[in-house]
Coordinates of C-alpha atoms in Angstrom, one line a residue:
Chain A
X1 CA -64.0 30.0 69.1
X2 CA -62.0 27.2 67.5
X3 CA -63.3 23.9 68.7
X4 CA -60.4 21.8 67.4
X5 CA -58.9 21.3 70.9
X6 CA -57.5 18.1 72.3
X7 CA -57.8 17.7 76.1
X8 CA -54.4 16.0 76.0
X9 CA -52.7 19.2 75.2
X10 CA -53.7 20.6 78.6
X11 CA -52.3 19.6 81.9
X12 CA -55.7 19.3 83.5
X13 CA -58.8 21.5 83.9
X14 CA -56.9 24.4 85.6
X15 CA -54.6 24.6 82.6
X16 CA -57.5 24.7 80.2
X17 CA -59.2 27.4 82.4
X18 CA -56.1 29.5 82.3
X19 CA -55.9 29.0 78.6
X20 CA -59.5 30.3 78.1
X21 CA -58.9 33.2 80.5
X22 CA -55.8 34.2 78.6
X23 CA -57.6 34.0 75.3
X24 CA -60.5 36.1 76.6
X25 CA -57.9 38.6 78.0
X26 CA -59.7 38.9 81.3
X27 CA -58.5 38.8 84.9
X28 CA -58.7 35.6 86.8
X29 CA -61.1 37.1 89.4
X30 CA -63.5 38.0 86.6
X31 CA -63.9 34.4 85.5
X32 CA -67.5 34.0 86.7
X33 CA -68.8 37.2 85.1
X34 CA -67.6 36.0 81.8
X35 CA -68.4 33.3 79.2
X36 CA -65.6 31.1 80.4
X37 CA -67.9 28.5 82.0
X38 CA -69.8 28.0 78.8
X39 CA -66.6 27.9 76.7
X40 CA -65.1 25.4 79.1
X41 CA -68.2 23.1 78.8
X42 CA -68.2 23.4 75.1
X43 CA -64.5 22.5 74.8
X44 CA -64.9 19.4 77.0
X45 CA -68.1 18.3 75.2
X46 CA -66.6 18.6 71.7
X47 CA -63.1 17.4 72.5
X48 CA -61.8 15.2 69.7
X49 CA -60.1 12.8 72.1
X50 CA -62.9 12.6 74.6
X51 CA -62.5 9.5 76.8
X52 CA -63.7 9.1 80.3
X53 CA -60.3 8.3 81.8
X54 CA -58.8 11.5 80.4
X55 CA -61.9 13.6 80.8
X56 CA -63.0 12.8 84.4
X57 CA -61.1 15.7 85.9
X58 CA -62.4 18.1 83.2
X59 CA -66.0 16.9 83.9
X60 CA -65.6 17.4 87.6
X61 CA -64.4 21.0 86.9
X62 CA -67.3 21.6 84.6
X63 CA -69.7 20.5 87.3
X64 CA -68.0 22.9 89.8
X65 CA -68.2 25.8 87.3
X66 CA -71.9 25.1 86.7
X67 CA -72.5 24.9 90.5
X68 CA -70.8 28.3 91.1
X69 CA -72.6 29.9 88.2
X70 CA -76.0 28.6 89.4
X71 CA -75.3 29.8 93.0
X72 CA -74.9 33.3 91.6
X73 CA -78.5 33.2 90.3
X74 CA -79.9 32.2 93.7
X75 CA -80.4 34.6 96.6
X76 CA -77.2 34.5 98.7
X77 CA -77.7 32.6 102.0
X78 CA -76.4 34.4 105.1
X79 CA -72.7 33.7 105.2
X80 CA -71.4 31.3 107.8
X81 CA -67.9 31.6 109.1
X82 CA -66.6 28.1 108.3
X83 CA -68.3 27.7 104.9
X84 CA -65.8 28.1 102.1
X85 CA -67.0 30.1 99.1
X86 CA -66.3 27.8 96.2
X87 CA -65.9 30.8 93.8
X88 CA -63.2 32.4 95.9
X89 CA -61.5 28.9 96.5
X90 CA -61.4 28.3 92.7
X91 CA -60.0 31.7 92.0
X92 CA -57.3 31.1 94.6
X93 CA -56.4 27.8 93.0
X94 CA -56.2 29.3 89.6
X95 CA -54.0 32.1 91.0
X96 CA -51.7 29.7 92.7
X97 CA -51.6 27.4 89.7
X98 CA -50.7 30.4 87.4
X99 CA -47.9 31.3 89.7
X100 CA -46.4 27.8 89.6
X101 CA -46.9 27.6 85.8
X102 CA -44.9 30.7 85.4
X103 CA -42.3 29.4 87.7
X104 CA -42.1 26.3 85.7
X105 CA -41.4 28.5 82.6
X106 CA -38.7 30.3 84.5
X107 CA -37.2 27.0 85.5
X108 CA -37.2 25.8 81.9
X109 CA -35.0 28.8 81.1
X110 CA -32.5 27.7 83.7
X111 CA -32.7 24.3 82.2
X112 CA -31.9 25.6 78.8
X113 CA -28.9 27.5 80.1
X114 CA -27.7 24.5 81.9
X115 CA -27.7 22.6 78.6
X116 CA -24.7 24.8 77.5
X117 CA -22.7 23.2 80.2
X118 CA -21.0 19.9 79.7
X119 CA -19.5 17.4 82.0
X120 CA -17.3 14.5 81.1
X121 CA -17.6 10.7 81.6
X122 CA -15.8 9.2 84.6
X123 CA -12.3 7.9 83.8
X124 CA -11.8 4.2 83.9
X125 CA -9.3 3.5 86.7
X126 CA -7.9 0.1 87.6
X127 CA -8.3 -0.1 91.3
X128 CA -6.1 -1.9 93.8
X129 CA -7.8 -4.4 96.1
X130 CA -9.8 -2.6 98.8
X131 CA -7.9 -1.8 101.9
X132 CA -9.5 -3.0 105.1
X133 CA -8.8 -1.3 108.4
X134 CA -9.7 -3.4 111.4
X135 CA -10.5 -1.7 114.6
X136 CA -10.2 -3.1 118.1
X137 CA -7.5 -5.6 117.4
X138 CA -5.6 -5.6 120.7
X139 CA -3.8 -8.4 122.5
X140 CA -6.1 -7.8 125.4
X141 CA -9.2 -8.4 123.3
X142 CA -7.6 -11.5 121.9
X143 CA -6.7 -12.8 125.3
X144 CA -10.2 -12.1 126.7
X145 CA -11.8 -13.9 123.7
X146 CA -9.8 -17.0 124.6
X147 CA -10.8 -16.7 128.2
X148 CA -14.4 -16.4 127.2
X149 CA -14.1 -19.6 125.2
X150 CA -12.6 -21.4 128.2
X151 CA -15.2 -20.2 130.6
X152 CA -18.0 -21.5 128.5
X153 CA -16.6 -25.0 128.7
X154 CA -17.8 -27.4 131.4
X155 CA -15.8 -27.4 134.7
X156 CA -14.1 -30.8 134.2
X157 CA -12.7 -29.5 130.9
X158 CA -11.2 -26.4 132.5
X159 CA -7.8 -27.9 133.0
X160 CA -7.5 -28.5 129.3
X161 CA -4.1 -27.6 127.8
X162 CA -5.0 -25.3 125.0
X163 CA -2.3 -26.8 122.9
X164 CA -4.7 -28.7 120.7
X165 CA -4.3 -32.4 120.1
X166 CA -6.3 -35.1 118.3
X167 CA -9.8 -34.9 119.4
X168 CA -10.6 -38.6 119.3
X169 CA -8.4 -41.6 118.9
X170 CA -9.4 -43.6 115.8
X171 CA -10.6 -47.0 116.8
X172 CA -9.5 -48.5 113.5
X173 CA -6.2 -47.9 111.9
X174 CA -5.1 -49.3 108.5
X175 CA -2.2 -51.0 110.3
X176 CA -4.3 -52.8 112.9
X177 CA -6.8 -53.9 110.3
X178 CA -4.0 -55.3 108.2
X179 CA -2.9 -57.4 111.2
X180 CA -6.5 -58.5 111.8
X181 CA -6.9 -59.7 108.2
X182 CA -3.6 -61.5 108.2
X183 CA -4.3 -63.3 111.4
X184 CA -7.7 -64.4 110.2
X185 CA -6.1 -65.7 107.0
X186 CA -3.3 -67.5 108.8
X187 CA -5.7 -70.4 109.3
X188 CA -6.8 -70.5 105.6
X189 CA -9.1 -68.8 103.2
X190 CA -12.2 -66.9 104.3
X191 CA -15.2 -65.4 102.5
X192 CA -15.0 -61.6 102.1
X193 CA -18.1 -60.8 104.1
X194 CA -16.8 -62.7 107.1
X195 CA -14.1 -60.1 107.5
X196 CA -16.6 -57.8 109.1
X197 CA -18.6 -58.1 112.3
X198 CA -22.4 -58.5 112.0
X199 CA -23.2 -54.8 112.4
X200 CA -20.1 -53.0 111.1
X201 CA -19.7 -49.3 111.5
X202 CA -18.7 -47.1 108.6
X203 CA -15.2 -46.5 110.0
X204 CA -14.7 -50.2 110.4
X205 CA -15.8 -51.0 106.8
X206 CA -13.7 -48.3 105.3
X207 CA -10.6 -49.0 107.3
X208 CA -10.8 -52.8 106.7
X209 CA -11.3 -52.3 103.0
X210 CA -8.3 -50.0 102.8
X211 CA -6.3 -52.5 104.7
X212 CA -7.4 -55.3 102.3
X213 CA -6.4 -53.2 99.3
X214 CA -3.0 -52.5 100.9
X215 CA -2.5 -56.3 101.5
X216 CA -3.5 -57.0 97.9
X217 CA -1.0 -54.5 96.7
X218 CA 1.7 -56.0 98.9
X219 CA 0.9 -59.4 97.5
X220 CA 0.1 -60.9 100.9
X221 CA -3.5 -61.7 100.0
X222 CA -5.3 -62.5 96.9
X223 CA -9.0 -62.8 96.0
X224 CA -11.0 -65.1 93.8
X225 CA -14.6 -65.1 92.6
X226 CA -16.0 -67.9 90.4
X227 CA -18.6 -65.9 88.7
X228 CA -20.0 -62.4 88.7
X229 CA -22.0 -61.8 91.9
X230 CA -20.6 -65.1 93.4
X231 CA -18.9 -65.2 96.8
X232 CA -15.6 -63.4 97.0
X233 CA -13.0 -65.5 98.7
X234 CA -9.8 -64.2 100.3
X235 CA -6.7 -66.3 100.2
X236 CA -3.4 -65.9 102.0
X237 CA -0.2 -65.4 100.0
X238 CA 0.5 -64.4 96.5
X239 CA -1.6 -65.7 93.6
X240 CA 0.1 -68.4 91.5
X241 CA -0.4 -67.8 87.8
X242 CA -3.6 -66.8 86.2
X243 CA -7.0 -68.4 85.8
X244 CA -9.5 -69.2 88.4
X245 CA -8.3 -71.2 91.3
Chain B
X1 CA -12.4 33.0 67.2
X2 CA -10.1 35.3 69.2
X3 CA -6.7 33.8 69.5
X4 CA -6.5 34.7 73.2
X5 CA -9.6 32.6 73.8
X6 CA -8.3 29.6 72.0
X7 CA -6.3 27.9 74.8
X8 CA -9.4 27.7 77.1
X9 CA -11.7 26.6 74.3
X10 CA -9.2 23.8 73.7
X11 CA -9.3 23.0 77.4
X12 CA -13.1 22.8 77.2
X13 CA -13.1 20.5 74.2
X14 CA -10.4 18.2 75.5
X15 CA -12.3 18.0 78.8
X16 CA -15.6 16.9 77.3
X17 CA -14.0 14.6 74.8
X18 CA -12.3 12.4 77.3
X19 CA -10.3 10.8 74.5
X20 CA -7.4 12.1 72.5
X21 CA -8.4 14.7 69.9
X22 CA -6.5 15.1 66.6
X23 CA -5.0 18.6 66.1
X24 CA -6.6 19.1 62.6
X25 CA -10.0 18.4 64.1
X26 CA -9.4 20.8 66.9
X27 CA -8.3 23.5 64.4
X28 CA -11.5 22.9 62.4
X29 CA -13.7 23.3 65.5
X30 CA -11.9 26.5 66.5
X31 CA -11.8 27.9 63.0
X32 CA -8.0 28.4 63.3
X33 CA -5.1 27.1 61.3
X34 CA -3.2 24.1 62.7
X35 CA -0.3 26.3 63.5
X36 CA -2.4 28.7 65.4
X37 CA -4.0 25.8 67.2
X38 CA -0.6 24.3 68.2
X39 CA 0.5 27.7 69.4
X40 CA -2.6 27.9 71.6
X41 CA -2.0 24.3 72.9
X42 CA 1.6 25.3 73.8
X43 CA 0.3 28.3 75.7
X44 CA -2.2 26.1 77.6
X45 CA 0.5 23.5 78.4
X46 CA 2.8 26.2 79.8
X47 CA 0.0 27.5 81.9
X48 CA -0.7 24.1 83.3
X49 CA 2.9 23.3 84.0
X50 CA 3.7 26.6 85.8
X51 CA 0.9 25.9 88.2
X52 CA 1.4 22.1 88.9
X53 CA -2.2 21.6 88.3
X54 CA -4.2 18.5 89.0
X55 CA -4.6 17.8 85.3
X56 CA -2.1 18.0 82.4
X57 CA -2.2 18.0 78.6
X58 CA -0.4 15.1 76.9
X59 CA 0.6 14.9 73.3
X60 CA 0.4 11.5 71.5
X61 CA 1.7 12.2 68.0
X62 CA -0.7 14.7 66.6
X63 CA -3.3 13.9 69.2
X64 CA -3.9 15.7 72.5
X65 CA -5.5 14.4 75.6
X66 CA -6.3 15.8 79.1
X67 CA -5.2 13.5 81.9
X68 CA -4.7 13.7 85.6
X69 CA -1.2 14.1 87.1
X70 CA 0.1 10.8 88.5
X71 CA 1.0 12.2 91.9
X72 CA -2.7 12.7 92.7
X73 CA -3.6 9.1 91.9
X74 CA -3.7 8.0 95.6
X75 CA -6.3 10.6 96.5
X76 CA -8.4 9.5 93.5
X77 CA -8.1 5.9 94.6
X78 CA -9.1 6.8 98.1
X79 CA -12.3 8.5 96.8
X80 CA -13.3 5.7 94.5
X81 CA -12.4 3.0 97.0
X82 CA -12.5 4.3 100.6
X83 CA -10.8 2.4 103.3
X84 CA -13.4 0.2 105.0
X85 CA -13.2 0.2 108.8
X86 CA -14.4 -2.9 110.4
X87 CA -14.3 -4.5 113.8
X88 CA -14.0 -8.3 114.4
X89 CA -17.2 -9.9 115.6
X90 CA -16.9 -11.7 119.0
X91 CA -17.2 -15.0 117.2
X92 CA -14.3 -14.1 114.8
X93 CA -12.1 -12.9 117.7
X94 CA -12.6 -16.1 119.6
X95 CA -11.8 -18.2 116.5
X96 CA -8.7 -16.1 115.9
X97 CA -7.7 -16.5 119.6
X98 CA -7.9 -20.3 119.4
X99 CA -5.9 -20.4 116.2
X100 CA -3.3 -18.0 117.5
X101 CA -2.7 -20.0 120.6
X102 CA -2.7 -23.4 119.1
X103 CA -1.5 -22.9 115.6
X104 CA -1.4 -24.6 113.2
X105 CA -5.0 -25.8 113.9
X106 CA -7.8 -27.2 111.8
X107 CA -11.3 -25.9 111.7
X108 CA -12.5 -29.1 113.5
X109 CA -10.1 -28.3 116.4
X110 CA -11.3 -24.8 116.7
X111 CA -14.9 -26.0 116.6
X112 CA -14.1 -28.5 119.4
X113 CA -12.7 -25.8 121.6
X114 CA -15.4 -23.2 120.9
X115 CA -18.2 -25.7 120.8
X116 CA -19.8 -24.1 117.7
X117 CA -19.5 -24.4 114.0
X118 CA -16.7 -22.0 112.8
X119 CA -17.1 -22.1 109.0
X120 CA -18.1 -18.5 108.8
X121 CA -15.6 -17.0 111.1
X122 CA -12.7 -19.0 109.6
X123 CA -13.8 -17.7 106.1
X124 CA -14.0 -14.2 107.4
X125 CA -10.5 -14.3 109.0
X126 CA -9.1 -15.8 105.8
X127 CA -10.7 -13.0 103.8
X128 CA -9.3 -10.4 106.1
X129 CA -5.9 -11.9 105.8
X130 CA -5.5 -12.6 109.5
X131 CA -5.1 -16.3 109.0
X132 CA -3.8 -18.5 106.2
X133 CA -3.7 -22.1 105.1
X134 CA -0.4 -23.7 106.0
X135 CA -0.9 -27.3 104.9
X136 CA -2.9 -30.3 105.7
X137 CA -3.0 -32.4 108.8
X138 CA -2.0 -36.1 108.4
X139 CA -5.4 -37.3 109.7
X140 CA -8.7 -38.6 108.4
X141 CA -9.9 -36.3 105.6
X142 CA -6.6 -34.5 105.6
X143 CA -8.1 -31.3 107.0
X144 CA -6.6 -27.9 106.3
X145 CA -4.3 -26.4 108.9
X146 CA -4.6 -22.7 109.7
X147 CA -2.0 -20.3 111.2
X148 CA -1.9 -16.6 111.7
X149 CA -0.3 -14.3 109.1
X150 CA 2.2 -11.5 109.3
X151 CA -0.8 -9.2 108.9
X152 CA -2.0 -10.6 112.1
X153 CA 1.2 -9.7 113.9
X154 CA 1.1 -6.2 112.3
X155 CA -2.5 -5.6 113.4
X156 CA -1.7 -6.7 117.0
X157 CA 1.5 -4.8 117.1
X158 CA 3.8 -7.8 117.9
X159 CA 6.8 -9.2 116.1
X160 CA 6.2 -12.8 116.8
X161 CA 3.4 -15.0 118.1
X162 CA 5.6 -15.8 121.1
X163 CA 4.9 -12.3 122.2
X164 CA 1.2 -13.2 122.8
X165 CA 0.3 -12.9 126.5
X166 CA 0.4 -16.3 128.4
X167 CA -2.7 -18.5 128.3
X168 CA -5.4 -17.6 130.7
X169 CA -5.0 -19.7 133.9
X170 CA -8.4 -21.2 134.6
X171 CA -7.8 -23.8 137.4
X172 CA -10.9 -23.0 139.4
X173 CA -14.4 -21.9 138.6
X174 CA -14.2 -18.9 140.9
X175 CA -11.3 -17.3 139.0
X176 CA -13.2 -14.2 138.1
X177 CA -10.6 -11.7 139.1
X178 CA -7.8 -12.7 136.9
X179 CA -6.9 -9.9 134.5
X180 CA -4.9 -10.1 131.4
X181 CA -1.2 -9.8 132.1
X182 CA -0.9 -6.8 130.0
X183 CA 0.3 -3.3 130.5
X184 CA -1.8 -1.3 128.1
Chain C
X1 CA -2.1 16.1 102.9
X2 CA -0.5 19.5 102.5
X3 CA -3.1 22.2 102.4
X4 CA -1.3 23.9 99.6
X5 CA -1.6 20.8 97.5
X6 CA -5.3 20.4 98.2
X7 CA -6.8 22.5 95.4
X8 CA -5.0 20.6 92.6
X9 CA -5.7 17.3 94.2
X10 CA -9.4 18.3 94.2
X11 CA -9.1 19.2 90.5
X12 CA -7.6 15.8 89.8
X13 CA -10.3 14.0 91.7
X14 CA -13.2 15.9 90.1
X15 CA -11.7 15.4 86.7
X16 CA -11.4 11.6 87.2
X17 CA -14.8 11.1 88.7
X18 CA -16.6 13.1 86.1
X19 CA -19.8 13.1 88.1
X20 CA -20.6 15.4 91.0
X21 CA -18.8 14.4 94.2
X22 CA -20.1 15.0 97.7
X23 CA -18.0 17.3 99.9
X24 CA -17.8 14.8 102.8
X25 CA -16.5 12.1 100.4
X26 CA -13.9 14.5 99.0
X27 CA -12.8 15.5 102.5
X28 CA -12.4 11.8 103.4
X29 CA -10.3 11.1 100.3
X30 CA -8.0 14.1 101.0
X31 CA -7.8 13.4 104.7
X32 CA -8.9 17.0 105.4
X33 CA -11.8 18.4 107.4
X34 CA -14.9 19.5 105.4
X35 CA -14.0 23.1 106.2
X36 CA -10.5 22.8 104.9
X37 CA -11.8 21.0 101.8
X38 CA -14.3 23.8 101.1
X39 CA -11.6 26.4 101.6
X40 CA -9.4 24.6 99.1
X41 CA -12.3 24.4 96.7
X42 CA -12.8 28.2 97.0
X43 CA -9.1 28.8 96.2
X44 CA -9.4 26.6 93.1
X45 CA -12.6 28.3 92.0
X46 CA -10.9 31.7 92.3
X47 CA -8.0 30.5 90.3
X48 CA -10.3 29.2 87.6
X49 CA -12.3 32.4 87.5
X50 CA -9.4 34.8 87.4
X51 CA -8.1 32.9 84.3
X52 CA -11.5 32.4 82.6
X53 CA -10.5 28.8 82.0
X54 CA -12.4 26.5 79.8
X55 CA -13.6 24.5 82.7
X56 CA -15.2 25.6 86.0
X57 CA -15.9 24.1 89.4
X58 CA -19.6 24.3 90.2
X59 CA -21.3 23.6 93.5
X60 CA -24.7 22.0 93.6
X61 CA -25.8 21.9 97.2
X62 CA -23.4 19.5 98.9
X63 CA -21.9 18.3 95.6
X64 CA -19.0 19.6 93.5
X65 CA -18.6 19.1 89.8
X66 CA -16.1 20.0 87.1
X67 CA -17.8 21.3 84.0
X68 CA -17.2 23.4 80.9
X69 CA -17.9 27.1 80.8
X70 CA -21.1 27.8 78.9
X71 CA -19.4 30.2 76.5
X72 CA -17.3 27.5 75.0
X73 CA -20.4 25.3 74.2
X74 CA -20.4 26.2 70.4
X75 CA -16.8 24.9 70.0
X76 CA -17.5 21.8 72.0
X77 CA -20.6 21.1 70.0
X78 CA -18.9 21.7 66.7
X79 CA -16.4 18.9 67.3
X80 CA -18.2 16.5 69.7
X81 CA -21.7 15.3 70.2
X82 CA -21.8 15.7 74.0
X83 CA -24.5 13.7 75.8
X84 CA -27.3 16.2 76.3
X85 CA -29.4 16.2 79.4
X86 CA -33.0 15.6 78.6
X87 CA -35.3 18.5 79.1
X88 CA -38.4 17.9 81.2
X89 CA -42.0 17.8 79.9
X90 CA -44.3 20.6 80.9
X91 CA -46.2 18.3 83.3
X92 CA -43.0 17.2 85.0
X93 CA -41.7 20.8 85.1
X94 CA -44.9 22.0 86.8
X95 CA -44.8 19.2 89.3
X96 CA -41.2 20.0 90.0
X97 CA -41.9 23.7 90.3
X98 CA -44.6 23.1 93.0
X99 CA -42.2 20.8 94.9
X100 CA -39.2 23.1 94.5
X101 CA -41.1 26.2 95.8
X102 CA -43.1 24.5 98.6
X103 CA -40.8 21.7 99.7
X104 CA -41.3 19.4 101.4
X105 CA -44.5 18.7 99.7
X106 CA -46.8 15.6 99.3
X107 CA -48.2 14.3 96.1
X108 CA -51.6 15.4 97.3
X109 CA -50.5 19.0 97.7
X110 CA -49.0 19.0 94.2
X111 CA -52.2 17.5 92.8
X112 CA -54.3 20.2 94.6
X113 CA -52.3 22.9 93.0
X114 CA -52.1 21.4 89.5
X115 CA -55.7 20.0 89.5
X116 CA -54.6 16.7 88.0
X117 CA -53.2 13.4 89.1
X118 CA -49.4 13.5 89.4
X119 CA -48.5 9.9 90.0
X120 CA -46.7 9.6 86.7
X121 CA -44.7 12.9 86.9
X122 CA -43.7 12.3 90.5
X123 CA -42.5 8.8 89.6
X124 CA -40.6 10.1 86.6
X125 CA -38.9 12.9 88.7
X126 CA -38.0 10.3 91.4
X127 CA -36.5 8.1 88.7
X128 CA -34.5 10.9 87.3
X129 CA -33.2 11.6 90.8
X130 CA -34.5 15.2 90.7
X131 CA -36.7 14.7 93.8
X132 CA -36.4 12.4 96.8
X133 CA -38.5 11.2 99.7
X134 CA -37.7 13.1 102.8
X135 CA -40.2 11.7 105.3
X136 CA -43.9 11.5 105.9
X137 CA -46.3 14.2 106.8
X138 CA -48.1 14.0 110.1
X139 CA -51.5 13.9 108.5
X140 CA -54.1 11.4 107.6
X141 CA -52.5 8.5 105.7
X142 CA -49.1 9.8 106.6
X143 CA -48.3 10.8 103.0
X144 CA -44.7 10.8 101.7
X145 CA -43.0 14.2 101.6
X146 CA -40.9 15.0 98.6
X147 CA -38.0 17.5 98.3
X148 CA -35.6 18.4 95.5
X149 CA -32.1 16.8 95.4
X150 CA -28.6 18.1 94.6
X151 CA -29.1 16.6 91.1
X152 CA -32.1 18.9 90.7
X153 CA -29.7 21.9 91.4
X154 CA -27.2 20.4 88.8
X155 CA -30.0 20.0 86.2
X156 CA -30.9 23.7 86.5
X157 CA -27.3 24.9 87.0
X158 CA -27.8 26.5 90.4
X159 CA -26.0 26.0 93.7
X160 CA -29.0 26.4 95.9
X161 CA -32.8 26.4 95.6
X162 CA -32.7 30.1 96.8
X163 CA -31.2 31.0 93.4
X164 CA -34.5 30.2 91.8
X165 CA -36.5 33.3 90.9
X166 CA -39.1 34.2 93.5
X167 CA -42.7 33.1 92.8
X168 CA -44.2 35.6 90.4
X169 CA -46.5 38.1 92.2
X170 CA -49.8 38.2 90.4
X171 CA -51.6 41.5 90.5
X172 CA -55.3 41.7 90.9
X173 CA -55.8 38.4 92.6
X174 CA -56.6 38.3 96.3
X175 CA -54.2 35.9 98.2
X176 CA -56.2 33.1 99.8
X177 CA -55.5 31.7 103.1
X178 CA -56.2 28.1 102.1
X179 CA -53.2 27.8 99.8
X180 CA -50.3 25.5 100.8
X181 CA -47.7 27.5 102.7
X182 CA -44.9 28.4 100.3
X183 CA -41.3 29.0 101.1
X184 CA -39.7 30.3 97.9

């Protein structure tokens, strides 16, 4: 037989076995009274593309075939019920595989016919924004939600009028800070840093500074500094002319 | 090809092409003259029109194209973009209730009443179009003011926010029995 | 929608979407029940067939698709280069055959029948959408069970797996009881 066979062209050892059986024109059930085992081993041994990765399944099959063949030479042990006859099992596998292989060929015909049928690409459609439908929007649900909020609040807060107001009165307003600065300056100039208390809060600093800028803009205060990084002095009133005072 | 087959061969070609096909090309593919081709096209057009089909053949100069009829566009849109049904989460409903009863309200105010952060539920309500920005509060940070929308009224089936049921009366802790003053 | 309008609305939808559309989605878009939708589809199919149109509505399991009739393929191919579906390799086709005829099936069962590792072909079939995971077998290792999809039906141009030819009956070979149970 021709030895120029590549293992890759077979989908596994069952495929190769079927190929050899087909070539020998014998029935599957006669595989073990034929030369198929020897042919199989010869093909695997002399395969041009032999590598262990690819060949491991073929080698396992070769071992099985040799085992079955050698069993036939030994006197048959008394048959036990549960023991599976490896010869019959392999014939069954070959038979089943052959069935599916033929089915695969049938399916390939269907596939070919389906190639004569064409679809089309989806149309490109500009879509409007998605519409959202909301369930369970009832006045009762809305009212109950509000009551739920109210019930979660501590008792002393219960009488709250739900018409919302300012949460917290600002301690510092720009107006009040402007008055503070002006009253401090009414007795004469002061250094900038003395405007603030010893541990000023952020709100105090920000509001006082905004108030100072406002007074500068209105010309009610002016500032001087002799040199960079020197003390900043605040003076009451509008600055007279230019240059350093 | 058989002249009687031509209209449906044209239909198949135009269907697969998706784009407009020039009449000379169509004639070449069918092995017919341009006049025979145009005659087949006219037959096909008549067939389409007499049946008010879902698709129609349109002519652009000497190009032909298969297109859907405009009147079926809403169904197509509904398939490609089905209406999403959603319910409001409890958190979103509470936020909506606070805004509805005290509008316009800032996020900070809602958070004060609800006692939790409300960024997510405010975003979600904005996205669903139930509330909208209506300006900024003249306060520190100039926070955004929110109010309910016409879509809100539509969803709740009222013409005006003044139709909202009166505020829950919660004067005592043991006020478990009060029911919403509603006639469902 | 009006029931009388439904067939042509379906035609328009299938035309636009190009791909196979699931019947429940179609019903939702039309605002009809699935039964009414399928009835309209049948009317449309009859209309198409009686006229031997260039296009046809095909059912693949739960999906519907508008496609050309096979007999017009030569004309279509002469003018256009339609995107051809790829055919499957022999290994993939064998794996698919085992799954199709004995579904649901595990990879191990396929490997037992084919006598080779099938990781690659199972992955490739999953990737092509021709098979899908449908659960796990109550057996050691709880292996994944695979079954064919509606896309499988579409690939082979059949409406149902029962349209596949029955497994060939091989003469002269005794049927063994240790084979995987088959439901062709």
